[in-house]
Amino acid sequence: DVKVTQSSRYLVKRTGEKVFLECVQDMDHENMFWYRQDPGLGLRLIYFSYDVKMKEKGDIPEGYSVSREKKERFSLILESASTNQTSMYLCASSNRVNEQFFGPGTRLTVL
Amino acid sequence: GQQVMQIPQYQHVQEGEDFTTYCNSSTTLSNIQWYKQRPGGHPVFLIQLVKSGEVKKQKRLTFQFGEAKKNSSLHITATQTTDVGTYFCAESNYAGGTSYGKLTFGQGTILTVHP
């Protein structure tokens, strides 16, 4: 059974903290993605990676960075968390133009 | 960048009624994927449409891709309470080799089914 896992389902952080969200996939997929989901706005792409150590900005990269040191792992980093980064964060992986497989999501609250 | 507009934002139906959500674009779409997200869950892939005028069925679900590849629809016949959730369309971006697999999502349609 294919799987995308995320390090936390729920996370509460304070403004200014550095936050790491981890995502691991076991399908040997080339592509990995980080989205945030907010009511009425759908899924918005933050960053994606098509290979190890490669990354590209999505539609809303400001305030975020990413790291992909291994093929199966893609990390999202909030260098200095702010309240407007309170959201649901979803990781996904895919092979080229095929379907994306999503993780369960991390609901992040920044106080 | 490419924008995919999805309507309606919300749809409330009685169990047994039909439901349709629409995706529209001002430019030609490469292909369309559809996802379903149950309440509290994550998006799950339903189907991909590639060809102009394509129609695909999955039990009570019918997916269509417009002749001009500028719109798509998902129709559910005789809704059931298990159909509750948010339905998203998404375009796969063929903008270049490194962008393969990147999706642009519509805003989603939230379906509520009253028993």
Short mmCIF file of C-alpha atoms in Angstrom, two decimals:
data_model
loop_
_atom_site.label_atom_id
_atom_site.label_comp_id
_atom_site.label_asym_id
_atom_site.label_seq_id
_atom_site.Cartn_x
_atom_site.Cartn_y
_atom_site.Cartn_z
CA ASP A 1 0.00 0.00 0.00
CA VAL A 2 1.58 3.26 -1.14
CA LYS A 3 2.11 5.88 1.45
CA VAL A 4 2.95 9.51 2.07
CA THR A 5 3.51 10.34 5.72
CA GLN A 6 3.87 13.67 7.47
CA SER A 7 5.67 14.16 10.75
CA SER A 8 2.78 15.71 12.69
CA ARG A 9 -1.01 15.92 12.34
CA TYR A 10 -1.24 18.95 14.62
CA LEU A 11 1.38 21.52 15.54
CA VAL A 12 1.23 24.68 17.66
CA LYS A 13 4.09 27.17 17.44
CA ARG A 14 4.76 30.72 18.55
CA THR A 15 5.42 33.69 16.31
CA GLY A 16 9.08 33.88 15.33
CA GLU A 17 9.82 30.20 15.88
CA LYS A 18 11.52 28.12 13.21
CA VAL A 19 9.23 25.31 12.10
CA PHE A 20 10.10 22.10 10.26
CA LEU A 21 7.45 20.00 8.52
CA GLU A 22 8.66 16.63 7.28
CA CYS A 23 7.23 14.48 4.53
CA VAL A 24 8.28 10.98 3.52
CA GLN A 25 7.06 8.87 0.58
CA ASP A 26 7.74 5.20 -0.04
CA MET A 27 6.85 5.07 -3.75
CA ASP A 28 10.23 6.12 -5.20
CA HIS A 29 8.52 9.13 -6.78
CA GLU A 30 10.55 11.81 -8.52
CA ASN A 31 8.28 14.75 -7.71
CA MET A 32 7.30 16.03 -4.31
CA PHE A 33 5.11 19.01 -3.44
CA TRP A 34 4.12 21.19 -0.53
CA TYR A 35 0.70 22.88 -0.53
CA ARG A 36 -1.22 24.93 1.96
CA GLN A 37 -4.99 24.67 2.11
CA ASP A 38 -7.17 27.49 3.37
CA PRO A 39 -10.99 27.74 3.27
CA GLY A 40 -12.22 29.17 -0.01
CA LEU A 41 -8.76 29.22 -1.54
CA GLY A 42 -8.28 25.58 -2.46
CA LEU A 43 -4.79 24.12 -2.53
CA ARG A 44 -1.98 26.54 -3.23
CA LEU A 45 1.47 25.30 -4.20
CA ILE A 46 4.33 26.54 -2.02
CA TYR A 47 7.32 24.65 -3.42
CA PHE A 48 7.99 21.52 -5.36
CA SER A 49 10.97 19.33 -6.14
CA TYR A 50 11.54 17.14 -9.19
CA ASP A 51 14.79 15.55 -8.01
CA VAL A 52 17.10 15.34 -5.02
CA LYS A 53 18.56 18.75 -4.12
CA MET A 54 16.36 20.38 -6.80
CA LYS A 55 13.54 22.74 -5.93
CA GLU A 56 11.27 25.21 -7.64
CA LYS A 57 9.05 27.93 -6.26
CA GLY A 58 5.33 27.45 -6.50
CA ASP A 59 2.69 30.14 -6.35
CA ILE A 60 3.21 31.30 -2.74
CA PRO A 61 6.84 30.65 -1.69
CA GLU A 62 7.32 33.78 0.44
CA GLY A 63 8.19 32.96 4.04
CA TYR A 64 9.01 29.33 3.25
CA SER A 65 12.00 27.27 2.21
CA VAL A 66 12.44 23.58 1.43
CA SER A 67 15.04 20.87 1.55
CA ARG A 68 15.33 17.61 -0.36
CA GLU A 69 18.47 15.74 0.62
CA LYS A 70 17.05 12.28 -0.11
CA LYS A 71 14.60 11.17 -2.77
CA GLU A 72 12.00 9.99 -0.28
CA ARG A 73 12.06 13.02 2.02
CA PHE A 74 10.91 16.61 1.42
CA SER A 75 10.98 19.17 4.22
CA LEU A 76 9.16 22.48 4.47
CA ILE A 77 10.77 25.13 6.66
CA LEU A 78 9.17 28.24 8.09
CA GLU A 79 12.21 30.34 9.02
CA SER A 80 10.24 32.66 11.33
CA ALA A 81 6.64 31.59 11.76
CA SER A 82 3.93 34.24 11.56
CA THR A 83 0.23 34.10 12.39
CA ASN A 84 -0.72 34.30 8.70
CA GLN A 85 1.02 30.96 8.21
CA THR A 86 -1.62 29.23 10.32
CA SER A 87 -3.02 26.71 7.87
CA MET A 88 -3.32 23.08 6.79
CA TYR A 89 -0.13 21.92 5.07
CA LEU A 90 -0.32 19.02 2.65
CA CYS A 91 2.57 17.12 1.14
CA ALA A 92 2.19 15.13 -2.07
CA SER A 93 4.32 13.03 -4.39
CA SER A 94 3.99 11.86 -7.98
CA ASN A 95 5.80 10.40 -10.91
CA ARG A 96 5.92 12.92 -13.76
CA VAL A 97 2.39 13.66 -15.03
CA ASN A 98 0.62 10.96 -13.09
CA GLU A 99 -1.69 11.35 -10.14
CA GLN A 100 -0.50 12.95 -6.95
CA PHE A 101 -0.60 11.03 -3.67
CA PHE A 102 -1.22 13.17 -0.64
CA GLY A 103 -0.17 12.80 2.96
CA PRO A 104 -2.67 13.22 5.83
CA GLY A 105 -1.76 16.88 6.35
CA THR A 106 -0.38 18.95 9.22
CA ARG A 107 -2.63 21.53 10.82
CA LEU A 108 -0.28 24.28 11.98
CA THR A 109 -1.37 26.98 14.39
CA VAL A 110 0.94 29.94 14.97
CA LEU A 111 0.13 31.93 18.10
CA GLY B 1 -0.06 31.72 -14.20
CA GLN B 2 -2.73 29.34 -15.36
CA GLN B 3 -5.98 29.74 -13.49
CA VAL B 4 -8.73 27.21 -13.22
CA MET B 5 -12.07 28.53 -11.97
CA GLN B 6 -14.39 26.04 -10.29
CA ILE B 7 -18.10 26.52 -9.57
CA PRO B 8 -20.14 26.38 -7.47
CA GLN B 9 -18.22 26.89 -4.24
CA TYR B 10 -20.92 25.11 -2.25
CA GLN B 11 -23.70 22.70 -3.15
CA HIS B 12 -26.32 21.31 -0.80
CA VAL B 13 -28.46 18.45 -2.10
CA GLN B 14 -30.97 15.96 -0.80
CA GLU B 15 -29.87 12.36 -0.95
CA GLY B 16 -30.87 10.98 -4.34
CA GLU B 17 -30.52 14.27 -6.19
CA ASP B 18 -27.88 14.81 -8.83
CA PHE B 19 -24.82 17.04 -8.44
CA THR B 20 -22.50 18.74 -10.92
CA THR B 21 -19.35 20.80 -10.47
CA TYR B 22 -17.68 22.70 -13.29
CA CYS B 23 -14.13 23.78 -14.07
CA ASN B 24 -13.43 26.55 -16.54
CA SER B 25 -10.31 28.10 -17.99
CA SER B 26 -9.74 31.00 -20.37
CA THR B 27 -6.92 29.06 -22.03
CA THR B 28 -6.61 25.55 -23.36
CA LEU B 29 -5.96 22.99 -20.65
CA SER B 30 -3.31 20.31 -21.11
CA ASN B 31 -5.29 17.77 -19.12
CA ILE B 32 -7.59 17.72 -16.12
CA GLN B 33 -7.41 15.64 -12.98
CA TRP B 34 -10.21 15.34 -10.42
CA TYR B 35 -9.73 14.76 -6.69
CA LYS B 36 -12.08 14.14 -3.77
CA GLN B 37 -11.35 15.22 -0.21
CA ARG B 38 -13.56 13.78 2.52
CA PRO B 39 -14.14 15.98 5.61
CA GLY B 40 -11.01 15.79 7.76
CA GLY B 41 -9.16 13.86 5.07
CA HIS B 42 -6.72 14.53 2.29
CA PRO B 43 -7.33 14.79 -1.48
CA VAL B 44 -7.58 11.47 -3.27
CA PHE B 45 -7.19 11.10 -7.01
CA LEU B 46 -10.33 10.15 -8.95
CA ILE B 47 -9.48 10.39 -12.63
CA GLN B 48 -7.47 12.10 -15.37
CA LEU B 49 -8.91 13.37 -18.67
CA VAL B 50 -6.58 14.05 -21.57
CA LYS B 51 -8.46 14.04 -24.87
CA SER B 52 -10.79 16.66 -26.27
CA GLY B 53 -14.43 15.65 -25.68
CA GLU B 54 -13.43 12.75 -23.45
CA VAL B 55 -16.12 11.21 -21.23
CA LYS B 56 -15.31 8.72 -18.49
CA LYS B 57 -17.57 7.02 -15.97
CA GLN B 58 -16.95 5.54 -12.56
CA LYS B 59 -20.17 4.01 -11.27
CA ARG B 60 -22.40 7.05 -10.50
CA LEU B 61 -19.69 9.58 -11.43
CA THR B 62 -19.37 10.96 -14.96
CA PHE B 63 -16.40 13.10 -15.96
CA GLN B 64 -16.31 15.20 -19.13
CA PHE B 65 -13.62 17.21 -20.88
CA GLY B 66 -14.84 19.94 -23.22
CA GLU B 67 -14.28 19.82 -26.95
CA ALA B 68 -12.11 22.94 -26.78
CA LYS B 69 -10.30 21.60 -23.66
CA LYS B 70 -11.24 24.76 -21.79
CA ASN B 71 -13.73 23.22 -19.38
CA SER B 72 -14.52 20.05 -17.54
CA SER B 73 -17.30 18.74 -15.35
CA LEU B 74 -17.97 16.09 -12.74
CA HIS B 75 -21.53 14.82 -12.46
CA ILE B 76 -22.79 12.54 -9.70
CA THR B 77 -26.09 10.75 -10.27
CA ALA B 78 -28.35 10.03 -7.30
CA THR B 79 -26.06 11.32 -4.57
CA GLN B 80 -25.47 9.33 -1.41
CA THR B 81 -24.22 10.47 1.99
CA THR B 82 -20.88 8.87 1.17
CA ASP B 83 -20.43 11.45 -1.61
CA VAL B 84 -19.99 14.24 0.95
CA GLY B 85 -16.72 16.13 0.60
CA THR B 86 -14.85 18.66 -1.47
CA TYR B 87 -14.26 17.98 -5.15
CA PHE B 88 -11.28 19.60 -6.83
CA CYS B 89 -10.28 19.84 -10.44
CA ALA B 90 -6.61 20.37 -11.26
CA GLU B 91 -4.67 21.05 -14.42
CA SER B 92 -1.37 19.35 -14.98
CA ASN B 93 1.20 21.87 -16.22
CA TYR B 94 3.33 20.91 -19.19
CA ALA B 95 5.24 24.20 -19.08
CA GLY B 96 8.59 22.50 -19.28
CA GLY B 97 10.57 19.45 -18.34
CA THR B 98 11.12 20.50 -14.76
CA SER B 99 7.46 21.41 -14.33
CA TYR B 100 6.13 18.01 -15.28
CA GLY B 101 3.60 16.88 -12.74
CA LYS B 102 2.88 20.32 -11.28
CA LEU B 103 -0.84 20.84 -10.71
CA THR B 104 -2.91 24.01 -10.55
CA PHE B 105 -6.03 23.36 -8.48
CA GLY B 106 -9.45 24.92 -8.72
CA GLN B 107 -10.96 26.33 -5.53
CA GLY B 108 -13.06 23.21 -4.99
CA THR B 109 -16.78 22.54 -4.57
CA ILE B 110 -17.97 21.55 -1.13
CA LEU B 111 -20.82 19.03 -1.42
CA THR B 112 -23.23 18.44 1.42
CA VAL B 113 -25.79 15.64 1.15
CA HIS B 114 -28.83 15.68 3.42
CA PRO B 115 -30.30 12.24 4.18
#
